[in-house]
mmCIF file of C-alpha atoms in Angstrom:
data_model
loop_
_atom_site.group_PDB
_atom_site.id
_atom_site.type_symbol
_atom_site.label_atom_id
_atom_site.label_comp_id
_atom_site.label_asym_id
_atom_site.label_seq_id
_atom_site.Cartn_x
_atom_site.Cartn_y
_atom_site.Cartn_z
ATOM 1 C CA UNK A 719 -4.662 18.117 -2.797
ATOM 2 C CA UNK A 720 -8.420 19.159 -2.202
ATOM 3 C CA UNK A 721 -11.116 17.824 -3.494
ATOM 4 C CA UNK A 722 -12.417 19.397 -6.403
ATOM 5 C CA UNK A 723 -16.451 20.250 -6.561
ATOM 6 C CA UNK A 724 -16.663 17.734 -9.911
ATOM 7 C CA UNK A 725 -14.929 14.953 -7.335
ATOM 8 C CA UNK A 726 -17.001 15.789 -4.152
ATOM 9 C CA UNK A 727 -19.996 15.323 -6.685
ATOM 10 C CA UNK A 728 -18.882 12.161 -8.026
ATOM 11 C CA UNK A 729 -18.374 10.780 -4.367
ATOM 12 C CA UNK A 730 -21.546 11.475 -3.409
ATOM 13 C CA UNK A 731 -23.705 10.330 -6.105
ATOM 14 C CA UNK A 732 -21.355 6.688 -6.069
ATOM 15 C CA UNK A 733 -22.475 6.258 -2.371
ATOM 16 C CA UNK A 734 -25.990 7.067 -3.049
ATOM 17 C CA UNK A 735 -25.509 4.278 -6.183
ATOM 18 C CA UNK A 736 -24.166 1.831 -3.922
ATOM 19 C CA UNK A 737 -26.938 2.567 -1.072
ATOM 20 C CA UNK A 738 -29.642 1.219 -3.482
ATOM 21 C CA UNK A 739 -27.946 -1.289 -4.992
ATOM 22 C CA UNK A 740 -27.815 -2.772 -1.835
ATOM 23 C CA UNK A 741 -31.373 -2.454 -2.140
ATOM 24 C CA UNK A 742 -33.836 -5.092 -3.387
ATOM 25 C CA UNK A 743 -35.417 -2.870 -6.606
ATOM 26 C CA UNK A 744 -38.429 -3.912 -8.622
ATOM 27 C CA UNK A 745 -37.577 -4.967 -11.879
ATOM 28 C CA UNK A 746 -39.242 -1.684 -12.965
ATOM 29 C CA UNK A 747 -36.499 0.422 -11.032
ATOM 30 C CA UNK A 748 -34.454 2.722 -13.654
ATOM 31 C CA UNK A 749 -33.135 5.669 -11.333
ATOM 32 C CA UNK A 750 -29.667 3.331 -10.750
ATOM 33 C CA UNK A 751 -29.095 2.908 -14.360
ATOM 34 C CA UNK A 752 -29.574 6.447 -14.976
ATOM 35 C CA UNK A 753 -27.203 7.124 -12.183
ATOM 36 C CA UNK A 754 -24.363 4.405 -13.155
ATOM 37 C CA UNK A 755 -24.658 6.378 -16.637
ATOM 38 C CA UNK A 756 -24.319 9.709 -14.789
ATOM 39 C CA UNK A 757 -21.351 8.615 -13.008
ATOM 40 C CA UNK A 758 -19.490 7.412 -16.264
ATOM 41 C CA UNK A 759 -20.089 11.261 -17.605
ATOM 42 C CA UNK A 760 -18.438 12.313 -14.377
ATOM 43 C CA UNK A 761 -15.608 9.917 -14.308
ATOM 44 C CA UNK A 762 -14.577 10.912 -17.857
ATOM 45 C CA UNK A 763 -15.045 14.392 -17.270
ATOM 46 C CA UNK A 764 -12.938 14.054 -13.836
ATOM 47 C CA UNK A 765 -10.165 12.403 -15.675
ATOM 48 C CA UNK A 766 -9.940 15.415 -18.331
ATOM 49 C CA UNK A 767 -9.126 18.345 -15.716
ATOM 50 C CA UNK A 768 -5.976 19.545 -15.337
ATOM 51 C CA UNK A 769 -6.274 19.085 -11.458
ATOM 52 C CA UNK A 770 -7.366 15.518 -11.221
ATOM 53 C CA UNK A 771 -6.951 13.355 -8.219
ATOM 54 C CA UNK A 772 -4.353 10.826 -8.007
ATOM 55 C CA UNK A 773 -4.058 8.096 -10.272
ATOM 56 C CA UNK A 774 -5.028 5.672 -7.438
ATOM 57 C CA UNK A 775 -7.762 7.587 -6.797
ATOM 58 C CA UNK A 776 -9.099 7.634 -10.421
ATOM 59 C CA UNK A 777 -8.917 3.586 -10.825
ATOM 60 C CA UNK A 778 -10.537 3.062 -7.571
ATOM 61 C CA UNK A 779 -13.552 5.099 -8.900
ATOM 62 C CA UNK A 780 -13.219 3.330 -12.500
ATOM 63 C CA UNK A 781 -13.767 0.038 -10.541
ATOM 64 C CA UNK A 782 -16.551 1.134 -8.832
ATOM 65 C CA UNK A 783 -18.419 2.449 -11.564
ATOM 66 C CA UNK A 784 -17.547 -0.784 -13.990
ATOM 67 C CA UNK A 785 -19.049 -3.270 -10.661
ATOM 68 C CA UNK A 786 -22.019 -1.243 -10.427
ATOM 69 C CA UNK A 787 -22.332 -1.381 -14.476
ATOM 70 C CA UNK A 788 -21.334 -5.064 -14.748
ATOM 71 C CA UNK A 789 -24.062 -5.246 -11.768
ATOM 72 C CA UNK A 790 -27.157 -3.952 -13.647
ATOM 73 C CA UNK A 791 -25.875 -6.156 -16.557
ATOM 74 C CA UNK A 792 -25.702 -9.345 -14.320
ATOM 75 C CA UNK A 793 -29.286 -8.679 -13.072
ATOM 76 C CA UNK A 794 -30.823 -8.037 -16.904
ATOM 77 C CA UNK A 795 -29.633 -11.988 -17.749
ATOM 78 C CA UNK A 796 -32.456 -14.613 -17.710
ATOM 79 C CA UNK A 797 -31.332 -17.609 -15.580
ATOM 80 C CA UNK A 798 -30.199 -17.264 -11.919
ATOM 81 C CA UNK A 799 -26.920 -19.730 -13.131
ATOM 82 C CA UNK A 800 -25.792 -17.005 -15.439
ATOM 83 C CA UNK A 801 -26.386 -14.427 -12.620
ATOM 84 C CA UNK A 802 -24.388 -15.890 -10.580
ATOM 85 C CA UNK A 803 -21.348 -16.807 -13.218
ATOM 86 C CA UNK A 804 -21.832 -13.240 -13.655
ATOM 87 C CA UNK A 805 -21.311 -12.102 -10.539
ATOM 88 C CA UNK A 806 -18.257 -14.237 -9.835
ATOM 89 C CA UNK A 807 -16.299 -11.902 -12.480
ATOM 90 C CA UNK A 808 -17.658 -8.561 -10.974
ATOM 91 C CA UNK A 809 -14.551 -6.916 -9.372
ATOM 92 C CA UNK A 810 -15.749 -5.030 -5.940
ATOM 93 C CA UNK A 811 -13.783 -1.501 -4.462
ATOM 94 C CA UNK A 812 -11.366 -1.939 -2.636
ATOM 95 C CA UNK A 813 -11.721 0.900 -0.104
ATOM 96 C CA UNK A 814 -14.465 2.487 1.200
ATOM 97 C CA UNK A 815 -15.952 5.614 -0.420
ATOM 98 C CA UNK A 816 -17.145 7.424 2.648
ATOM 99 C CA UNK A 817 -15.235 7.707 5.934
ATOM 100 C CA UNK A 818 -18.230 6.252 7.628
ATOM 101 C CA UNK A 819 -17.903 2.731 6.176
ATOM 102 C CA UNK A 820 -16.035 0.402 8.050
ATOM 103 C CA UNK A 821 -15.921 -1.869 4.785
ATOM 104 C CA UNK A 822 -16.126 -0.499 1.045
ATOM 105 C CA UNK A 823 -19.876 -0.747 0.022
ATOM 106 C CA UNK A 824 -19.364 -2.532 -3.056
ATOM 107 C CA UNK A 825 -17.921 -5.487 -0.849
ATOM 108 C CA UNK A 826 -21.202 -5.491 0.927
ATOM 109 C CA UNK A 827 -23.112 -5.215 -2.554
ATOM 110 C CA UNK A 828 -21.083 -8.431 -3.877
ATOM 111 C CA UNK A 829 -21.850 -10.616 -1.177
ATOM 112 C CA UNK A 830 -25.463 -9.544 -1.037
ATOM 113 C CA UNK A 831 -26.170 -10.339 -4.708
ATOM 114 C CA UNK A 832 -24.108 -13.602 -4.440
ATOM 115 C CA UNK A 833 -26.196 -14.827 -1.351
ATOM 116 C CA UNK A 834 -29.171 -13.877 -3.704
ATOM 117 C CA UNK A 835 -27.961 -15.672 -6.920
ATOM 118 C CA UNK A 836 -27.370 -18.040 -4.773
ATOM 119 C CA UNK A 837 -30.684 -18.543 -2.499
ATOM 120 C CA UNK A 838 -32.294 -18.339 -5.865
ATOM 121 C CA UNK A 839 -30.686 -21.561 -7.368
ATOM 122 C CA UNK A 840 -31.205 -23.235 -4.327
ATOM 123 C CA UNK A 841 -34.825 -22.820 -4.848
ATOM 124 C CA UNK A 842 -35.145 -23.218 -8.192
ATOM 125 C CA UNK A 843 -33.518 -27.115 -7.198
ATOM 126 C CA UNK A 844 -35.357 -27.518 -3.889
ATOM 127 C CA UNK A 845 -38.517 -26.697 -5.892
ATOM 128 C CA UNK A 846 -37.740 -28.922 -8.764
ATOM 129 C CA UNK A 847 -36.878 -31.637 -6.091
ATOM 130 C CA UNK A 848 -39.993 -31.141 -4.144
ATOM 131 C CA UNK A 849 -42.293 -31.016 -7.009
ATOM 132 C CA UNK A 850 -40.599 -34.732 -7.560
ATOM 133 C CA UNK A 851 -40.820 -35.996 -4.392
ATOM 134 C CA UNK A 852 -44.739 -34.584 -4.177
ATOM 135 C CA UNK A 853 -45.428 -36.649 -7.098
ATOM 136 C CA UNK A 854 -43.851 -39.906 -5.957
ATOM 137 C CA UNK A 855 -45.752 -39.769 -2.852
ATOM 138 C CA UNK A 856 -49.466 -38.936 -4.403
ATOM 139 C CA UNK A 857 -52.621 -42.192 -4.313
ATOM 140 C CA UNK A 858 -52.463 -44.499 -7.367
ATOM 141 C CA UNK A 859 -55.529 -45.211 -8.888
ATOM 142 C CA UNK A 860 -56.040 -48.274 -10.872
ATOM 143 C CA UNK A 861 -58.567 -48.730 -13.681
ATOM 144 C CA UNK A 862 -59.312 -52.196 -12.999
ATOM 145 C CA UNK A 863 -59.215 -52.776 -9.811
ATOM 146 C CA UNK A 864 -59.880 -51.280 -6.242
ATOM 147 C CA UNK A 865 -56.475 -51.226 -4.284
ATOM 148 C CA UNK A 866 -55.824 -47.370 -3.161
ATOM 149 C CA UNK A 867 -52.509 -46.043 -1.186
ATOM 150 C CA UNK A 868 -52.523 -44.198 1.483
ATOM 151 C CA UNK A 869 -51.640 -40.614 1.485
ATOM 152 C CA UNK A 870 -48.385 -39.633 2.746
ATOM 153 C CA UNK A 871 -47.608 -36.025 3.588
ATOM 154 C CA UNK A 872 -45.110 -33.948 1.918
ATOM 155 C CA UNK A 873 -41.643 -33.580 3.687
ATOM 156 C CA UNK A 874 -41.299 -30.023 4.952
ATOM 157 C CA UNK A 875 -38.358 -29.117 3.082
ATOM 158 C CA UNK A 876 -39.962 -26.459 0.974
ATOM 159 C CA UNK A 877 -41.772 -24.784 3.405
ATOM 160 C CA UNK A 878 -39.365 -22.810 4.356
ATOM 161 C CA UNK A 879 -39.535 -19.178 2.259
ATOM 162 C CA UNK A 880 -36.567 -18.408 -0.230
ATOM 163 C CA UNK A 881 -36.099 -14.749 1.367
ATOM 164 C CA UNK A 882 -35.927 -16.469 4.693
ATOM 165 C CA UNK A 883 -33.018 -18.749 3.021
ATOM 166 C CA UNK A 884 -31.602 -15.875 1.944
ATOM 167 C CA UNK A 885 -31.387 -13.537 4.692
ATOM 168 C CA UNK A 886 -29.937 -16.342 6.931
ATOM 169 C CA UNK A 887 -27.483 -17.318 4.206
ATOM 170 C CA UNK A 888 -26.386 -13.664 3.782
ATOM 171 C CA UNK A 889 -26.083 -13.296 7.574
ATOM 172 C CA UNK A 890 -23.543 -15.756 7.735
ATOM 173 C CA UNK A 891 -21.585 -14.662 4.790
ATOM 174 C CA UNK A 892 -21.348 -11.038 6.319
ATOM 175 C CA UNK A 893 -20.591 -12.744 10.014
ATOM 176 C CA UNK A 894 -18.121 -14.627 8.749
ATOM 177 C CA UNK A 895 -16.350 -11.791 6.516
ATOM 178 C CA UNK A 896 -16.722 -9.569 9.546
ATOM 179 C CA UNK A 897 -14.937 -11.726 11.553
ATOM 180 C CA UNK A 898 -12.278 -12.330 9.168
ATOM 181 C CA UNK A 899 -12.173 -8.351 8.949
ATOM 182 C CA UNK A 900 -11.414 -8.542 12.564
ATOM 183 C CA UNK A 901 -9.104 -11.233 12.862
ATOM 184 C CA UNK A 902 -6.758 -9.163 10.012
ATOM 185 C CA UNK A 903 -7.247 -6.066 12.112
ATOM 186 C CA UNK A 904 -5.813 -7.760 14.871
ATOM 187 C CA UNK A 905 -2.901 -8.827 12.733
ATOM 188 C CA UNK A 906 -2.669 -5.724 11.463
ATOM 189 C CA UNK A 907 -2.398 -3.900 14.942
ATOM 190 C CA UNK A 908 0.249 -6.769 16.458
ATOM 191 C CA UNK A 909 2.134 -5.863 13.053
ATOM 192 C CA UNK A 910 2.240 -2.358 13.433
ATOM 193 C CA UNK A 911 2.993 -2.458 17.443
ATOM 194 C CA UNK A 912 5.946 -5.169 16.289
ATOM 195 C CA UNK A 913 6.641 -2.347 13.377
ATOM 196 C CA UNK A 914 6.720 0.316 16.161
ATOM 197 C CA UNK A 915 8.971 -1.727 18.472
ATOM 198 C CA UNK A 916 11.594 -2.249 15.224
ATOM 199 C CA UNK A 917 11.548 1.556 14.611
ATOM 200 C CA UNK A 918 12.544 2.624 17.740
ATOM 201 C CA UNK A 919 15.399 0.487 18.057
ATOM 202 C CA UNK A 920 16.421 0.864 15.085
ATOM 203 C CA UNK A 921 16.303 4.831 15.908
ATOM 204 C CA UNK A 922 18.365 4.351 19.220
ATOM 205 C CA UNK A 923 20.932 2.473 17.257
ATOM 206 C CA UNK A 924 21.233 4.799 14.759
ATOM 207 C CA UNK A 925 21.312 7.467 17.423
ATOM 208 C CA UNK A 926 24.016 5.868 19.141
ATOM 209 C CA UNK A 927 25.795 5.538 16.009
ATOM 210 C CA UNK A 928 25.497 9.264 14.959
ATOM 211 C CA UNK A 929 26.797 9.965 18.389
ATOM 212 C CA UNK A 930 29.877 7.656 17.802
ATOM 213 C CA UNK A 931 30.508 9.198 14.279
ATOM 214 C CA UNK A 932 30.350 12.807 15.512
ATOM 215 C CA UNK A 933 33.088 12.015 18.172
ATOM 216 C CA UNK A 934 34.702 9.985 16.120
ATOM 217 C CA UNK A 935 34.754 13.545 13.633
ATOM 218 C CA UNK A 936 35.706 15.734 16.667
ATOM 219 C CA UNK A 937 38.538 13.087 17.323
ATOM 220 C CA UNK A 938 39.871 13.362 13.507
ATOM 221 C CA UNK A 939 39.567 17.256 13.562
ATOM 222 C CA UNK A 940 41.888 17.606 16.844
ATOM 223 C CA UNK A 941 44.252 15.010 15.516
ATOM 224 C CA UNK A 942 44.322 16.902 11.990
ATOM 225 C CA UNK A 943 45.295 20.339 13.998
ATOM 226 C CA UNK A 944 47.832 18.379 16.082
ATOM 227 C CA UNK A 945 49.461 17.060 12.940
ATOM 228 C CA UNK A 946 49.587 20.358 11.053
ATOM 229 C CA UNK A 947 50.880 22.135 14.100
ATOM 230 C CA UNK A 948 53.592 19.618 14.758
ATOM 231 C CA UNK A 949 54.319 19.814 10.554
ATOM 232 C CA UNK A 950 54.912 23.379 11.123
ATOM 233 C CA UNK A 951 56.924 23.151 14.326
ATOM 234 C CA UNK A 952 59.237 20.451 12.003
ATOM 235 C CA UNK A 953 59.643 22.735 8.690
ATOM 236 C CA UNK A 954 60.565 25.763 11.141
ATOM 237 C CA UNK A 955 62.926 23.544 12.624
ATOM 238 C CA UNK A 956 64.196 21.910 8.952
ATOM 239 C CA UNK A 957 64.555 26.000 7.697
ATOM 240 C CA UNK A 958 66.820 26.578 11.222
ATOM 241 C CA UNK A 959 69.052 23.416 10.702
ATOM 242 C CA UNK A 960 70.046 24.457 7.024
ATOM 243 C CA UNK A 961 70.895 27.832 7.979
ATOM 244 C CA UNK A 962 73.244 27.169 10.592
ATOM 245 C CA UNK A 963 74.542 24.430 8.397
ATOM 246 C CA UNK A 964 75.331 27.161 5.336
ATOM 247 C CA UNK A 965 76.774 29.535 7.975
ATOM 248 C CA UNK A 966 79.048 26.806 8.701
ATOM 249 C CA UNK A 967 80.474 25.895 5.648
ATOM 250 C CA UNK A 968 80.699 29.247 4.800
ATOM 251 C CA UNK A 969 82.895 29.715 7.687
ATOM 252 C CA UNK A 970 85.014 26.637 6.942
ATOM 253 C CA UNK A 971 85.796 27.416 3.500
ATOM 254 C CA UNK A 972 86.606 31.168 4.192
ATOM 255 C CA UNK A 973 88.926 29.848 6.886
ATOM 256 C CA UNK A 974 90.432 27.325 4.169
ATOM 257 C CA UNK A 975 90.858 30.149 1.825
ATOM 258 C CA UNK A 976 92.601 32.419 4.411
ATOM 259 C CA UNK A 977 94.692 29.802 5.535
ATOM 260 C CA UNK A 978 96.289 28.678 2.169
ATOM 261 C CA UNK A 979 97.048 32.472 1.335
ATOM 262 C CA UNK A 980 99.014 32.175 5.219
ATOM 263 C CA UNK A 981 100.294 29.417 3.776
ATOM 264 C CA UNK A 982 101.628 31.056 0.585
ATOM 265 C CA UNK A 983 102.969 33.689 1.841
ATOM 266 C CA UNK A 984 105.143 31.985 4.858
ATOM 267 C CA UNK A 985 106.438 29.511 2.573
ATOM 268 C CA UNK A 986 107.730 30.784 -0.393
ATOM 269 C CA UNK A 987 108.176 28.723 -3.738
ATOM 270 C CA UNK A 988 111.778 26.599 -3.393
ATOM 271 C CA UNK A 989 114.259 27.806 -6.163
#
């Protein structure tokens, strides 16, 4: 069935919603709200028409629009431990809503904003952690007397930048679900040449079977004109022995008959 102009819409505005979620928005940014909202008006009215898509079809688009929802929900929470408990129970799509992604966009979305969540804690600890250390390692000063430590320099663990933390720790997340993608593609292509293999036999045998079956039926036809032919050649044959048979006896007892009345008259009744 074609798309309808309500569904092409719908399709369209859901990729641009997942484009800038993938995004990193100011906290100020309402156009995806607005959209998500938009796309809940379009789902419902989608579901009402009389030629609506497949029911598939319809709950893949409910999913999608209740992740990018449960999305902008996760994001308006305080702490980045809720965020991320959050985003644990957000349920991606599972295929792609244009034909140009390899992998649906929502996928990509999910693992973004977990690497975030994520990078985010880790700072929050690393900074907590540092701010400890920092301390521990500053001059004490005593009021009555002169001794002075030296100062020791900060370990360089929090120099390095939370978006550079995060970028490297999303990189990996996406190499490593890419090349899980790719490892289950190859599975998926020995399966279907191993799938492909089965058919065909399993074609030729049935083939060969067909063939036996249909001679097998040719063999029963001739046999079933044989038999009827012979069945008639036998009841002609039955119909001829019974006639001569009646002609017979009639013969025999008209000959009986004759003969007594011979008989009856040659020899006449003793006095």
């Amino acid at each position: 069935m074609a798309a309808t102009r309500l569904e092409l819409n719908l399709m369209r505005l859901l990729s641009r919603c997942e484009a800038l979620a993938a995004e990193r928005r100011d906290p100020e940014e309402w156009r995806l709200e607005k959209y998500v909202a938009a796309l809940e008006d379009m789902l419902r009215e989608l579901k009402k028409q009389s030629s609506k898509p497949a029911p598939e079809l319809l709950n893949e688009y409910s999913r999608k629009v209740d992740f990018l929802k449960g999305l902008l929900e996760a994001e308006k929470l305080s702490s980045s431990t809720e965020k991320a408990l959050a985003n644990q129970f957000l349920a991606p799509g599972r295929t792609p809503t244009t034909t140009k992604e390899r992998t649906p966009a929502t996928k990509t979305v999910h693992l973004q904003t977990k690497a975030r969540c994520t990078g985010k804690m880790r700072s929050e600890l690393l900074g907590t952690v540092c701010f400890g250390a920092a301390a521990s390692f500053l001059p004490v000063h005593r009021f009555s007397c002169c001794i002075q430590l030296p100062l020791v320099a900060v370990p360089p663990v929090c120099l390095v930048s939370d978006e550079k933390q995060s970028a490297i720790e999303l990189d990996a997340v996406l190499q490593h679900h890419q090349d899980m993608q790719e490892k289950l593609a190859e599975e998926m292509l020995s399966l279907a040449r191993s799938l492909k293999n089965n058919t065909l036999a399993a074609q030729n045998v049935i083939k060969q079977d067909n063939q036996t079956l249909s001679h097998s039926l040719r063999m029963a036809d001739q046999n079933f004109e044989k038999l009827k032919d012979e069945s008639d050649r036998l009841e002609q044959h039955a119909k001829k022995s019974v006639n001569w048979l009646l002609w017979i006896m009639l013969i025999v007892v008209c000959f009986i008959f004759i003969s007594m009345i011979l008989f009856i008259r040659i020899f006449p009744k003793l006095k």
